[in-house]
């Protein structure tokens, strides 16, 4: 296609078979070209944290090549830094462009409903606000290079168990507020060129053939105009999927489903306009890609790109590291007597396993990087093996010997590739037993222990952390993580990562515990909107480390919280300002978090919800002002009865803090919106009648009163308490009710008008 070819004109020139052929892949990663009309081949390749080029032959027979392995999403999210993530996206976009890849399959913004989800390393957070905004940043970055992103997996794909069939049973409010919200934010903010539907079913219907999801919500409500692609192999019924709004099936179906579409159109079962609609979206994407190739931001190569991107990967990884605990042992003095223990220091885990696995351009080994900063001959012992969770007395004895001769032990612990991967969920969140056994012995032999964790999903720390002086949560940090860890250990970088997910005391404390991963093909999201910190805060339960937590080598003080509200109803708006001062001795970065506690209303709501965040640099002794804007939607909930977003009037609490459990400043603001209007009908319960303005007075007027007290027998407070649930129409039929059943409609009208 030439850049000025109009997709709608091209559609009219295509035959029915050609049109059908454009709605499915040619191979694993490519679509079909139509040479006579210059419709190009589109090339997809996995992300989200680097380019995964396969040796499938689809990339013009190129052999599989290496790409920069940036920190996976679990780590990226801990940076809480949208600008930095956008830079990662741009670097991935540049590598994609250079490799001839047109669409990068990521980011994934599915919510971490349970720490057990085997693919949590590939997702951002337990919170939709954070996931949505950080996902948007990655999309913006990738697309700035004229390469498309694919926002995945739409929707409610929060587990690997039975992922191709399981039906996520979720109520609409929970869908809207939690599981769809991250997609909504990312789509509205960054307009991804493609959205990938998930494998699973949502309330009984495959996501790939869900008209409500793919058309009513995604397009009609959110205004999305891009292309919906299936997850690889997610199409169950091609005709139903096309009707529902799934434009492109990937990978190739060998022509089978193209023929099905042709037949359905010819038989009159599928209106051709529906096929045209999807073809048009495909051609628009092709047009964007052709234009992208010519775009002035086109990456112009340069021989040192791997080097520059590796440096970026290191800089980013250092921002993702979360200092969970520190008694002052960190940062380390390079001249101190240090021993490094743990196979993971020598054999680092860069990323999770499955479709997102990138072949790195090079790997920084933590042990080497630590030695570079300190004694080049600094002692090391493996302590445990990674292949299986089996104790090895020789390795343990050697580790104890090495540790006992040092002042500080830096112990690497974590999960291995076999513990977590796409395709299956974990069954527990403990570290391997062989590592925990080693930890206990080291804690006895050497009182100063710094633990460095490598894990894609959350691990339990409650059972051992008392024995550690400092803990660094390193997640999976990509190919340059080794250098980043050394930078943080020795204080060349002041840690600024914050938890994007709660570390619970026990798996049993998590909200989805009794409903994960479901059974008999269904998983019930029984905890509703109370996911992650929303649950822990609602039950006021202790956690090991809360959402948003992370320490620094400096200290920040918060002051001067100011809120100013303006507008009313849907224009209601609040400006929030606060000042953060670095009262320590080192430059550092703070992640200022804004939570909103909604006004009390008719439905049960989380105690606080993240509605803003800002990562700021502050020099010692200096102060920085942060400013947030809140709109009507930030105070709203999804009202399933009214079928829309609803905001209640009242006093909301605005909290600014350093984690969901470390609120430093708070104040309240009046939410200036009209009260929810409840319409009264003759079938409304008595309690609703009397609660309605004018309702009690109307009933008093229309009901005969008892001779004794001048009040109808059903209108005493005591009776209302016990009989308030009765619909008025039924009460009116009771003997002696004193209410004419024929006037109820008129009475309801009067009350509704009052
Ligand atoms: C994964 C997707 C991935 C696709 C292509 C699927 O199994 O769920 O995330 O993009 O494969 O590799």
CSV table of N, CA, C and O and ligand atoms in Angstrom, one decimal, residues 29 46 52 105 119 122 152-153 163 196 199 231-232 355 422, ligand 1:
chain,number,residue,atom,x,y,z
A,29,UNK,N,4.0,-15.8,12.5
A,29,UNK,CA,4.1,-14.4,12.9
A,29,UNK,C,3.7,-13.3,11.8
A,29,UNK,O,3.8,-12.1,12.1
A,46,UNK,N,7.0,-11.2,19.6
A,46,UNK,CA,6.7,-11.0,21.0
A,46,UNK,C,7.6,-9.9,21.6
A,46,UNK,O,8.7,-9.7,21.3
A,52,UNK,N,11.5,-10.7,20.8
A,52,UNK,CA,11.7,-12.1,20.7
A,52,UNK,C,11.6,-12.6,19.3
A,52,UNK,O,10.5,-12.8,18.8
A,105,UNK,N,4.3,-7.6,20.5
A,105,UNK,CA,3.1,-8.1,21.2
A,105,UNK,C,3.3,-7.8,22.7
A,105,UNK,O,3.7,-8.6,23.5
A,119,UNK,N,2.4,-16.2,35.4
A,119,UNK,CA,2.8,-15.2,34.4
A,119,UNK,C,2.9,-13.8,35.1
A,119,UNK,O,2.9,-12.8,34.3
A,122,UNK,N,5.2,-11.1,33.9
A,122,UNK,CA,4.9,-10.4,32.6
A,122,UNK,C,3.8,-9.3,32.8
A,122,UNK,O,3.4,-8.7,31.8
A,152,UNK,N,-2.3,-6.5,25.8
A,152,UNK,CA,-2.8,-7.8,26.0
A,152,UNK,C,-3.0,-8.1,27.5
A,152,UNK,O,-2.5,-7.4,28.3
A,153,UNK,N,-3.7,-9.1,27.8
A,153,UNK,CA,-4.6,-10.1,27.1
A,153,UNK,C,-6.0,-9.7,27.5
A,153,UNK,O,-6.3,-9.9,28.7
A,163,UNK,N,-6.0,-22.0,31.1
A,163,UNK,CA,-6.2,-20.7,30.5
A,163,UNK,C,-6.9,-20.7,29.1
A,163,UNK,O,-7.4,-19.6,28.8
A,196,UNK,N,-4.9,-7.3,21.9
A,196,UNK,CA,-4.9,-8.8,21.8
A,196,UNK,C,-6.0,-9.4,22.7
A,196,UNK,O,-5.9,-9.1,23.9
A,199,UNK,N,-7.3,-15.8,25.9
A,199,UNK,CA,-7.7,-17.2,25.6
A,199,UNK,C,-9.0,-17.6,26.3
A,199,UNK,O,-9.8,-18.3,25.8
A,231,UNK,N,-5.2,-13.8,20.7
A,231,UNK,CA,-4.0,-14.4,21.2
A,231,UNK,C,-3.7,-15.7,20.3
A,231,UNK,O,-4.6,-16.1,19.6
A,232,UNK,N,-2.5,-16.1,20.3
A,232,UNK,CA,-2.1,-17.2,19.4
A,232,UNK,C,-2.9,-18.5,19.6
A,232,UNK,O,-2.7,-19.1,20.6
A,355,UNK,N,6.5,-17.3,26.1
A,355,UNK,CA,6.6,-16.5,24.9
A,355,UNK,C,7.3,-15.2,24.9
A,355,UNK,O,7.7,-14.7,23.9
A,422,UNK,N,5.0,-19.0,32.0
A,422,UNK,CA,3.8,-19.1,31.2
A,422,UNK,C,3.3,-20.5,31.1
A,422,UNK,O,4.2,-21.4,31.0
B,1,LIG,C1,0.8,-15.7,24.6
B,1,LIG,C2,0.9,-14.3,24.1
B,1,LIG,C3,2.0,-14.3,23.0
B,1,LIG,C4,1.6,-15.2,21.9
B,1,LIG,C5,2.6,-15.3,20.8
B,1,LIG,C6,0.6,-16.7,23.5
B,1,LIG,O1,0.7,-18.0,24.0
B,1,LIG,O2,-0.3,-15.8,25.5
B,1,LIG,O3,1.2,-13.4,25.2
B,1,LIG,O4,2.1,-12.9,22.6
B,1,LIG,O5,1.6,-16.5,22.5
B,1,LIG,O6,3.8,-15.8,21.2
